[in-house]
Amino acid sequence: MDTKGLRTFLEIPYDELEERNLKVKEQRLQHVSADKVREERIKYLTDERSLKAVTVCFTDLEGRLHMLDYDKKFLLKSADNLTFDGSSIRGFSQQAESDLRLNVDWGSFYWLPSDIFGPGKVLVFSEVLERDGSPYHADMRGQLKRVTEALYQKDGTVFHAAPEVEGFLFKGRDAERHYHETGKFDFISTGGYYHSLPGDPLRAFIDKAAEAQRAMGFQNEKDHPEVAPSQFEMNFTYSEALISADQIQLYKLLCRQVAAQMDTTASFLPKPVTGVNGNGMHMNMSLSKNNKNLFYDKAGQDNLSQMGWDFIDRLLTNANDICLVLNSSVNAYRRLDPHFEAPNQIKASANNRGAMVRIPYGNERSARVECRSVGPDANPYLVLYTLLRTGLEGPQPQEDAESKRSRTRFLPDNIFDAIRLFKGSSFVANILGENVQSKFAELKTASAERCPKQLGTRVKTSEIQFHHEITNQYLWSQF
């Protein structure tokens, strides 16, 4: 039956979408008061008759994005009392204490491309609260928001981050969930670095996903095929850490949705195929105060300030303790293979791409520290929170920092060692709390014990099937 003309839900052209989303982003960067922003958004939702639903997002401890669609009228009446069953989310509350609350972060408001999300919807992120309204300990978005706001309130210091998230495009929808049936992934393109014809399916996917990101205010910089066949990377501009972490979640969501519309799968597994480069999520970071880059010093080694080098030294000193946060799946340890530009060396270098930390060439504006040993399947809020607290507060090297930087040590080459180091770290217990430390280790152990301890040369079905971004109740029960 033709229903044309019956529905008049909101559909906004891409150029107008970009304009609207950039205005909201600017409010976040200007730290406009939460009350003023909330008032604006509530008024907009009340007045905009062609909106039907608000998609409210939160992220679990492992990094999976969860979305609930609330009817607009219901949300306007109940925004202060949104509840959900936390016991249904891996790593959240126990069944006996299951009710959790959502607190909408009205600053993180997005108008959506209707050809990807459907018409008549807007999206907003939220924090997770306990029943009594206190922050929920395992909600890392809330933790990151609180620590960065405290930095800003203290003396105007801002933590900036820019991720470089790599992924693969494979033939067929839900290729990861069918891996236990097929045992393989099929490349959509056999091109390589920067090399893909304009009409190539990979290029068409990149173009469409990049357009959607631009419309959502990502402020794209460049996009291109990566080194491995069917591999892609789309970079967006430096921003404050919480905005960048939200954008990582949206980037992966958009890529998966665009891929599904093309009957393909966007995969962010760190190493889905052996024999070719894996996927990384290089994290570029800097601190600034009063628009001055605190990591830059023209006279410093590699143009980096003493503060920048202290940040690096703390990351290197505590690299083993936090490795599980940065590489949180069994499959991630395949990527830490030195034959494929893998950043598994616990050292800092301006040009060695095998080093965990790279110091890119930078000027007063762009000087930064790049942590390369992060998998794209890691929880971005947990990663940025941990890197920030480690870089500022982590134990300093006991020996001469210079020798520690140049001496080659290696990150764990399997998840069992990483879990052991993470669980035994008093520093991790201090920054994450013992509850989150034990919960995260327990989740990772449960997945690891379903997989062979030796990775070997072939990607095993179990490391895909029980991966936190792929498994569901049905797959998890197939053990």
Short mmCIF file of C-alpha atoms in Angstrom, two decimals:
data_model
loop_
_atom_site.label_atom_id
_atom_site.label_comp_id
_atom_site.label_asym_id
_atom_site.label_seq_id
_atom_site.Cartn_x
_atom_site.Cartn_y
_atom_site.Cartn_z
CA MET A 1 0.00 0.00 0.00
CA ASP A 2 1.36 3.42 -0.92
CA THR A 3 1.61 5.60 2.19
CA LYS A 4 3.27 8.57 0.47
CA GLY A 5 1.96 11.80 1.88
CA LEU A 6 0.79 10.22 5.16
CA ARG A 7 4.06 10.78 7.00
CA THR A 8 5.92 14.06 7.25
CA PHE A 9 8.80 13.09 9.51
CA LEU A 10 11.92 15.22 9.67
CA GLU A 11 14.41 14.77 6.80
CA ILE A 12 17.20 17.34 6.66
CA PRO A 13 19.57 17.87 3.69
CA TYR A 14 23.23 17.01 4.40
CA ASP A 15 24.54 20.58 4.19
CA GLU A 16 21.97 21.80 6.72
CA LEU A 17 22.68 18.79 8.95
CA GLU A 18 26.35 19.75 9.06
CA GLU A 19 25.51 23.34 9.93
CA ARG A 20 23.19 22.33 12.79
CA ASN A 21 25.56 19.71 14.22
CA LEU A 22 28.56 22.05 14.11
CA LYS A 23 26.60 24.66 16.10
CA VAL A 24 25.90 22.09 18.83
CA LYS A 25 29.54 20.97 18.81
CA GLU A 26 30.65 24.59 19.22
CA GLN A 27 28.45 24.91 22.30
CA ARG A 28 30.22 21.89 23.81
CA LEU A 29 33.65 23.38 22.99
CA GLN A 30 32.61 26.70 24.54
CA HIS A 31 31.46 24.87 27.70
CA VAL A 32 28.02 26.47 27.59
CA SER A 33 26.20 25.69 30.86
CA ALA A 34 24.33 22.37 30.99
CA ASP A 35 21.13 24.07 32.19
CA LYS A 36 21.06 26.49 29.25
CA VAL A 37 21.69 23.68 26.74
CA ARG A 38 19.02 21.46 28.33
CA GLU A 39 16.48 24.27 28.15
CA GLU A 40 17.28 24.86 24.45
CA ARG A 41 16.96 21.18 23.54
CA ILE A 42 13.72 20.65 25.45
CA LYS A 43 12.22 23.71 23.72
CA TYR A 44 13.37 22.41 20.32
CA LEU A 45 11.90 18.95 20.90
CA THR A 46 8.64 20.47 22.13
CA ASP A 47 8.31 22.78 19.11
CA GLU A 48 9.50 20.40 16.34
CA ARG A 49 6.36 18.56 15.31
CA SER A 50 8.02 16.35 12.67
CA LEU A 51 10.17 14.49 15.21
CA LYS A 52 8.88 11.13 16.41
CA ALA A 53 11.69 9.65 18.52
CA VAL A 54 14.93 10.36 20.35
CA THR A 55 17.67 7.72 20.24
CA VAL A 56 19.41 7.66 23.64
CA CYS A 57 22.84 5.98 23.69
CA PHE A 58 25.08 4.59 26.39
CA THR A 59 28.18 2.38 26.33
CA ASP A 60 28.83 -0.72 28.44
CA LEU A 61 32.11 -1.47 30.21
CA GLU A 62 33.53 -3.42 27.25
CA GLY A 63 32.71 -0.64 24.78
CA ARG A 64 29.55 -1.82 23.03
CA LEU A 65 27.17 0.99 22.10
CA HIS A 66 23.56 0.48 23.22
CA MET A 67 20.65 2.48 21.85
CA LEU A 68 17.11 2.97 23.09
CA ASP A 69 14.52 4.84 21.04
CA TYR A 70 12.18 6.91 23.22
CA ASP A 71 8.98 8.35 21.86
CA LYS A 72 9.52 12.12 21.86
CA LYS A 73 6.42 12.95 23.92
CA PHE A 74 7.26 10.28 26.49
CA LEU A 75 10.86 11.53 26.76
CA LEU A 76 9.75 15.12 27.35
CA LYS A 77 7.58 13.94 30.26
CA SER A 78 10.06 11.41 31.69
CA ALA A 79 13.56 12.70 30.90
CA ASP A 80 14.41 12.81 34.62
CA ASN A 81 13.36 9.22 35.21
CA LEU A 82 14.63 7.00 32.39
CA THR A 83 15.39 3.50 33.68
CA PHE A 84 16.64 0.26 32.12
CA ASP A 85 17.55 -3.26 33.19
CA GLY A 86 21.29 -3.18 33.89
CA SER A 87 21.48 -6.95 34.48
CA SER A 88 20.88 -7.51 30.75
CA ILE A 89 24.12 -5.64 29.90
CA ARG A 90 27.38 -7.60 30.20
CA GLY A 91 29.55 -6.06 32.92
CA PHE A 92 26.78 -3.96 34.42
CA SER A 93 24.64 -4.66 37.52
CA GLN A 94 23.64 -8.00 39.02
CA GLN A 95 20.11 -9.34 38.60
CA ALA A 96 19.26 -8.60 42.23
CA GLU A 97 20.08 -4.90 41.77
CA SER A 98 19.22 -4.53 38.12
CA ASP A 99 17.51 -1.14 37.79
CA LEU A 100 19.78 1.63 36.50
CA ARG A 101 18.97 5.14 35.29
CA LEU A 102 19.96 7.16 32.25
CA ASN A 103 20.86 10.83 32.54
CA VAL A 104 20.62 12.53 29.13
CA ASP A 105 23.67 14.63 28.24
CA TRP A 106 21.84 17.31 26.25
CA GLY A 107 25.10 18.81 24.97
CA SER A 108 25.84 15.65 22.96
CA PHE A 109 22.88 16.13 20.61
CA TYR A 110 22.98 15.03 16.94
CA TRP A 111 20.65 15.49 14.00
CA LEU A 112 20.83 12.34 11.88
CA PRO A 113 21.08 11.58 8.16
CA SER A 114 17.62 10.17 7.46
CA ASP A 115 18.83 7.84 4.68
CA ILE A 116 20.96 6.02 7.28
CA PHE A 117 18.94 6.25 10.52
CA GLY A 118 15.46 6.72 9.14
CA PRO A 119 13.45 9.99 9.21
CA GLY A 120 12.12 11.79 12.27
CA LYS A 121 14.89 10.95 14.76
CA VAL A 122 17.62 12.74 16.69
CA LEU A 123 20.33 11.14 18.82
CA VAL A 124 21.79 11.99 22.22
CA PHE A 125 24.31 10.34 24.55
CA SER A 126 23.68 9.69 28.22
CA GLU A 127 25.42 8.77 31.43
CA VAL A 128 24.38 5.80 33.54
CA LEU A 129 23.31 6.43 37.14
CA GLU A 130 22.53 4.26 40.15
CA ARG A 131 18.90 4.17 41.33
CA ASP A 132 19.68 6.91 43.86
CA GLY A 133 21.03 9.20 41.11
CA SER A 134 24.73 8.79 41.95
CA PRO A 135 27.18 8.02 39.08
CA TYR A 136 27.33 4.34 38.12
CA HIS A 137 30.88 3.09 38.65
CA ALA A 138 31.11 1.02 35.43
CA ASP A 139 29.95 3.87 33.13
CA MET A 140 33.26 5.04 31.69
CA ARG A 141 31.69 7.85 29.67
CA GLY A 142 30.56 9.44 32.91
CA GLN A 143 34.02 8.89 34.44
CA LEU A 144 35.75 10.54 31.45
CA LYS A 145 33.29 13.45 31.52
CA ARG A 146 33.86 14.07 35.23
CA VAL A 147 37.68 13.93 35.07
CA THR A 148 37.92 16.24 32.03
CA GLU A 149 35.40 18.71 33.50
CA ALA A 150 37.37 18.77 36.78
CA LEU A 151 40.56 19.57 34.81
CA TYR A 152 38.80 22.41 33.00
CA GLN A 153 37.18 23.83 36.15
CA LYS A 154 40.49 23.72 38.04
CA ASP A 155 42.57 25.90 35.69
CA GLY A 156 41.13 25.78 32.16
CA THR A 157 43.17 22.73 31.06
CA VAL A 158 41.62 20.83 28.15
CA PHE A 159 42.43 17.25 27.08
CA HIS A 160 42.32 16.89 23.27
CA ALA A 161 42.22 13.65 21.31
CA ALA A 162 42.08 12.61 17.67
CA PRO A 163 41.67 8.93 16.81
CA GLU A 164 42.71 7.15 13.63
CA VAL A 165 40.29 4.22 13.44
CA GLU A 166 40.95 1.50 10.86
CA GLY A 167 38.46 -1.11 9.71
CA PHE A 168 37.83 -3.76 7.06
CA LEU A 169 34.95 -4.05 4.62
CA PHE A 170 33.95 -7.68 4.01
CA LYS A 171 31.44 -9.26 1.63
CA GLY A 172 28.01 -10.16 3.04
CA ARG A 173 25.96 -8.80 5.93
CA ASP A 174 26.84 -9.92 9.47
CA ALA A 175 30.02 -11.61 8.24
CA GLU A 176 31.44 -11.68 11.79
CA ARG A 177 28.41 -13.45 13.26
CA HIS A 178 28.53 -16.03 10.46
CA TYR A 179 32.26 -16.67 10.89
CA HIS A 180 31.60 -19.79 13.00
CA GLU A 181 29.72 -21.21 9.98
CA THR A 182 32.08 -20.09 7.18
CA GLY A 183 35.50 -19.89 8.88
CA LYS A 184 36.61 -17.03 6.60
CA PHE A 185 36.16 -13.38 5.61
CA ASP A 186 35.95 -12.33 1.95
CA PHE A 187 37.60 -9.07 0.87
CA ILE A 188 35.37 -6.65 -1.06
CA SER A 189 38.39 -5.07 -2.77
CA THR A 190 41.92 -6.20 -3.50
CA GLY A 191 43.41 -2.71 -3.76
CA GLY A 192 45.87 -1.34 -1.24
CA TYR A 193 47.19 1.83 0.39
CA TYR A 194 45.56 4.94 -1.21
CA HIS A 195 44.77 2.68 -4.18
CA SER A 196 41.13 2.14 -5.03
CA LEU A 197 39.31 3.04 -8.23
CA PRO A 198 36.54 5.68 -7.92
CA GLY A 199 33.78 3.16 -8.68
CA ASP A 200 35.25 0.43 -6.48
CA PRO A 201 32.83 -0.86 -3.76
CA LEU A 202 35.36 0.09 -1.06
CA ARG A 203 35.63 3.65 -2.40
CA ALA A 204 31.82 3.91 -2.68
CA PHE A 205 31.51 2.79 0.95
CA ILE A 206 34.17 5.27 2.13
CA ASP A 207 32.52 8.13 0.21
CA LYS A 208 29.06 7.45 1.67
CA ALA A 209 30.28 6.95 5.24
CA ALA A 210 32.48 10.07 5.06
CA GLU A 211 29.53 12.13 3.78
CA ALA A 212 27.43 11.00 6.74
CA GLN A 213 30.23 11.83 9.20
CA ARG A 214 30.67 15.28 7.66
CA ALA A 215 26.92 15.88 8.03
CA MET A 216 27.13 14.92 11.71
CA GLY A 217 29.79 17.56 12.37
CA PHE A 218 32.85 15.30 12.54
CA GLN A 219 34.90 17.86 10.57
CA ASN A 220 36.60 15.27 8.35
CA GLU A 221 40.25 15.60 7.39
CA LYS A 222 41.04 12.72 5.05
CA ASP A 223 39.79 9.27 4.14
CA HIS A 224 41.46 6.52 2.16
CA PRO A 225 41.94 2.78 1.64
CA GLU A 226 44.59 1.43 4.03
CA VAL A 227 47.56 -0.93 3.47
CA ALA A 228 45.65 -4.23 3.59
CA PRO A 229 43.08 -5.21 0.94
CA SER A 230 39.55 -3.96 1.79
CA GLN A 231 40.92 -1.85 4.66
CA PHE A 232 39.83 1.74 5.26
CA GLU A 233 40.52 4.73 7.49
CA MET A 234 38.58 7.98 7.83
CA ASN A 235 40.15 10.71 9.95
CA PHE A 236 38.32 13.54 11.66
CA THR A 237 39.65 16.57 13.42
CA TYR A 238 41.11 16.98 16.89
CA SER A 239 38.52 17.71 19.55
CA GLU A 240 37.97 17.56 23.28
CA ALA A 241 38.31 13.99 24.53
CA LEU A 242 34.64 13.34 25.36
CA ILE A 243 33.51 14.61 21.94
CA SER A 244 36.15 12.45 20.21
CA ALA A 245 35.08 9.35 22.18
CA ASP A 246 31.41 9.96 21.24
CA GLN A 247 32.48 10.37 17.61
CA ILE A 248 34.38 7.05 17.69
CA GLN A 249 31.17 5.30 18.74
CA LEU A 250 29.20 7.11 16.01
CA TYR A 251 31.94 6.45 13.41
CA LYS A 252 31.71 2.69 13.99
CA LEU A 253 27.90 2.81 14.05
CA LEU A 254 27.72 4.79 10.79
CA CYS A 255 30.25 2.52 9.07
CA ARG A 256 28.35 -0.61 10.09
CA GLN A 257 25.04 0.85 8.96
CA VAL A 258 26.35 2.09 5.58
CA ALA A 259 28.06 -1.27 5.02
CA ALA A 260 24.86 -3.19 5.82
CA GLN A 261 22.96 -1.09 3.27
CA MET A 262 25.54 -2.26 0.70
CA ASP A 263 25.19 -5.93 1.80
CA THR A 264 28.65 -5.85 3.32
CA THR A 265 30.14 -5.80 6.84
CA ALA A 266 32.34 -3.09 8.38
CA SER A 267 34.58 -4.94 10.82
CA PHE A 268 36.63 -3.37 13.61
CA LEU A 269 38.28 -6.57 14.76
CA PRO A 270 41.99 -5.85 15.37
CA LYS A 271 43.20 -8.77 13.23
CA PRO A 272 40.39 -10.56 11.39
CA VAL A 273 42.72 -11.93 8.67
CA THR A 274 46.26 -13.18 9.19
CA GLY A 275 48.99 -12.36 6.68
CA VAL A 276 47.91 -8.73 6.24
CA ASN A 277 48.06 -5.62 8.42
CA GLY A 278 45.60 -5.44 11.30
CA ASN A 279 43.31 -2.60 12.41
CA GLY A 280 44.51 -0.01 14.90
CA MET A 281 42.98 2.96 16.66
CA HIS A 282 45.97 5.27 17.05
CA MET A 283 45.16 7.84 19.70
CA ASN A 284 46.68 11.32 19.27
CA MET A 285 46.58 13.35 22.47
CA SER A 286 47.58 16.74 23.83
CA LEU A 287 46.77 19.09 26.71
CA SER A 288 46.19 22.81 26.35
CA LYS A 289 45.47 25.79 28.58
CA ASN A 290 44.23 29.19 27.36
CA ASN A 291 44.63 27.92 23.77
CA LYS A 292 48.34 27.18 24.41
CA ASN A 293 49.56 23.66 23.59
CA LEU A 294 51.22 22.40 26.79
CA PHE A 295 53.01 19.61 24.92
CA TYR A 296 54.95 21.97 22.62
CA ASP A 297 58.41 23.34 23.27
CA LYS A 298 60.50 24.53 20.34
CA ALA A 299 63.70 23.83 22.32
CA GLY A 300 62.56 20.43 23.61
CA GLN A 301 63.59 17.04 22.25
CA ASP A 302 61.41 16.37 19.17
CA ASN A 303 59.77 19.78 19.90
CA LEU A 304 58.03 18.24 22.91
CA SER A 305 57.82 19.99 26.29
CA GLN A 306 58.94 18.45 29.57
CA MET A 307 55.27 17.91 30.39
CA GLY A 308 54.87 15.99 27.12
CA TRP A 309 57.87 13.78 27.90
CA ASP A 310 56.64 13.18 31.48
CA PHE A 311 53.29 12.10 30.00
CA ILE A 312 55.11 9.65 27.69
CA ASP A 313 57.37 8.31 30.46
CA ARG A 314 54.36 7.50 32.62
CA LEU A 315 52.61 5.71 29.71
CA LEU A 316 55.74 3.60 29.09
CA THR A 317 56.30 2.84 32.77
CA ASN A 318 52.71 1.60 33.20
CA ALA A 319 52.29 0.11 29.70
CA ASN A 320 51.96 -3.48 30.88
CA ASP A 321 49.42 -2.57 33.58
CA ILE A 322 47.09 -0.79 31.13
CA CYS A 323 47.66 -3.03 28.09
CA LEU A 324 44.35 -4.87 28.65
CA VAL A 325 42.44 -1.56 28.50
CA LEU A 326 44.04 -0.70 25.15
CA ASN A 327 43.86 -4.26 23.74
CA SER A 328 40.76 -5.76 25.26
CA SER A 329 40.09 -8.86 23.15
CA VAL A 330 41.78 -12.18 22.40
CA ASN A 331 42.01 -11.13 18.76
CA ALA A 332 43.82 -7.86 19.63
CA TYR A 333 47.01 -9.76 20.52
CA ARG A 334 47.29 -11.05 16.95
CA ARG A 335 47.70 -7.44 15.87
CA LEU A 336 50.69 -6.96 18.18
CA ASP A 337 52.79 -8.90 15.67
CA PRO A 338 56.07 -7.17 14.73
CA HIS A 339 55.92 -8.34 11.09
CA PHE A 340 53.07 -5.95 10.21
CA GLU A 341 54.12 -2.54 11.58
CA ALA A 342 52.73 -3.63 14.95
CA PRO A 343 53.26 -1.17 17.82
CA ASN A 344 54.27 -3.75 20.45
CA GLN A 345 57.55 -2.18 21.64
CA ILE A 346 57.29 -0.30 24.95
CA LYS A 347 59.27 2.69 23.76
CA ALA A 348 58.78 6.15 22.26
CA SER A 349 60.09 7.16 18.86
CA ALA A 350 59.63 9.93 16.32
CA ASN A 351 59.76 7.51 13.38
CA ASN A 352 59.72 3.85 14.50
CA ARG A 353 56.18 2.61 13.81
CA GLY A 354 56.81 -0.44 15.96
CA ALA A 355 57.03 1.79 19.04
CA MET A 356 54.02 1.97 21.35
CA VAL A 357 54.29 5.77 21.46
CA ARG A 358 55.17 7.91 18.46
CA ILE A 359 55.98 11.62 18.52
CA PRO A 360 54.60 12.96 15.22
CA TYR A 361 56.29 16.01 13.76
CA GLY A 362 54.36 18.97 15.13
CA ASN A 363 54.31 22.72 15.53
CA GLU A 364 52.85 24.96 18.23
CA ARG A 365 49.35 23.96 17.20
CA SER A 366 49.78 20.29 16.31
CA ALA A 367 52.40 18.93 18.77
CA ARG A 368 51.00 15.76 20.29
CA VAL A 369 51.68 12.27 21.60
CA GLU A 370 50.40 9.31 19.57
CA CYS A 371 49.65 6.04 21.37
CA ARG A 372 49.62 3.42 18.60
CA SER A 373 48.98 0.27 20.60
CA VAL A 374 45.19 0.67 20.86
CA GLY A 375 42.78 -1.74 19.17
CA PRO A 376 39.68 -0.31 17.43
CA ASP A 377 37.44 -2.60 19.49
CA ALA A 378 38.52 -1.03 22.81
CA ASN A 379 36.11 1.08 24.85
CA PRO A 380 37.07 4.64 23.75
CA TYR A 381 35.91 6.24 27.00
CA LEU A 382 37.88 3.75 29.10
CA VAL A 383 40.94 4.17 26.83
CA LEU A 384 41.00 7.98 27.00
CA TYR A 385 40.22 8.06 30.72
CA THR A 386 43.04 5.58 31.43
CA LEU A 387 45.59 7.28 29.14
CA LEU A 388 44.84 10.69 30.67
CA ARG A 389 45.09 9.54 34.29
CA THR A 390 48.18 7.44 33.52
CA GLY A 391 49.91 10.27 31.66
CA LEU A 392 49.26 12.75 34.48
CA GLU A 393 49.34 10.60 37.62
CA GLY A 394 51.01 7.26 36.80
CA PRO A 395 54.10 6.16 38.73
CA GLN A 396 57.25 7.62 37.16
CA PRO A 397 60.11 5.35 36.03
CA GLN A 398 62.43 4.37 38.89
CA GLU A 399 65.44 4.30 36.59
CA ASP A 400 66.72 7.03 34.29
CA ALA A 401 63.82 7.90 31.95
CA GLU A 402 66.14 8.29 28.97
CA SER A 403 67.39 4.69 29.17
CA LYS A 404 63.85 3.40 29.71
CA ARG A 405 62.69 5.19 26.55
CA SER A 406 65.44 3.68 24.40
CA ARG A 407 65.56 0.18 25.90
CA THR A 408 63.26 -2.23 24.09
CA ARG A 409 60.65 -4.04 26.15
CA PHE A 410 57.52 -5.63 24.69
CA LEU A 411 53.81 -5.58 25.45
CA PRO A 412 52.16 -8.93 26.35
CA ASP A 413 51.62 -11.16 23.32
CA ASN A 414 48.48 -12.83 24.68
CA ILE A 415 45.43 -11.74 26.67
CA PHE A 416 46.08 -14.08 29.63
CA ASP A 417 49.33 -12.25 30.48
CA ALA A 418 47.61 -8.89 29.97
CA ILE A 419 44.78 -9.88 32.36
CA ARG A 420 47.29 -11.02 35.00
CA LEU A 421 49.23 -7.73 34.81
CA PHE A 422 46.01 -5.67 34.87
CA LYS A 423 44.58 -7.55 37.89
CA GLY A 424 47.83 -7.24 39.82
CA SER A 425 48.23 -3.49 39.29
CA SER A 426 47.64 -1.27 42.33
CA PHE A 427 47.76 1.76 40.01
CA VAL A 428 44.85 0.39 37.92
CA ALA A 429 42.91 -0.32 41.14
CA ASN A 430 43.53 3.27 42.17
CA ILE A 431 42.29 4.96 38.96
CA LEU A 432 39.47 2.56 38.00
CA GLY A 433 38.43 1.35 41.45
CA GLU A 434 38.70 -2.28 42.53
CA ASN A 435 35.11 -2.98 41.47
CA VAL A 436 35.65 -1.98 37.82
CA GLN A 437 39.11 -3.59 37.78
CA SER A 438 37.73 -6.97 38.89
CA LYS A 439 34.60 -6.72 36.68
CA PHE A 440 36.61 -5.92 33.56
CA ALA A 441 39.15 -8.69 34.27
CA GLU A 442 36.30 -11.16 34.89
CA LEU A 443 34.63 -10.32 31.55
CA LYS A 444 37.89 -10.63 29.65
CA THR A 445 38.76 -13.91 31.39
CA ALA A 446 35.36 -15.38 30.47
CA SER A 447 36.01 -14.67 26.77
CA ALA A 448 39.65 -15.74 26.92
CA GLU A 449 38.86 -19.10 28.50
CA ARG A 450 36.61 -19.95 25.56
CA CYS A 451 39.58 -19.52 23.21
CA PRO A 452 42.86 -21.44 22.80
CA LYS A 453 45.72 -19.92 24.81
CA GLN A 454 48.10 -20.21 21.84
CA LEU A 455 46.97 -17.93 19.02
CA GLY A 456 48.76 -19.85 16.28
CA THR A 457 48.69 -18.73 12.65
CA ARG A 458 44.97 -19.24 11.93
CA VAL A 459 42.18 -17.02 13.25
CA LYS A 460 40.07 -19.31 15.45
CA THR A 461 36.28 -19.35 15.33
CA SER A 462 36.04 -18.81 19.10
CA GLU A 463 38.02 -15.53 19.14
CA ILE A 464 35.48 -14.08 16.68
CA GLN A 465 32.33 -15.72 18.05
CA PHE A 466 32.97 -14.70 21.67
CA HIS A 467 34.35 -11.25 20.86
CA HIS A 468 32.55 -8.56 22.87
CA GLU A 469 31.41 -6.57 19.80
CA ILE A 470 30.06 -9.67 18.02
CA THR A 471 28.67 -12.19 20.45
CA ASN A 472 25.05 -12.20 21.55
CA GLN A 473 23.02 -14.42 23.83
CA TYR A 474 22.61 -17.06 21.12
CA LEU A 475 26.30 -17.18 20.10
CA TRP A 476 27.52 -17.04 23.71
CA SER A 477 25.40 -20.13 24.45
CA GLN A 478 27.09 -22.11 21.65
CA PHE A 479 29.98 -23.29 23.80
#
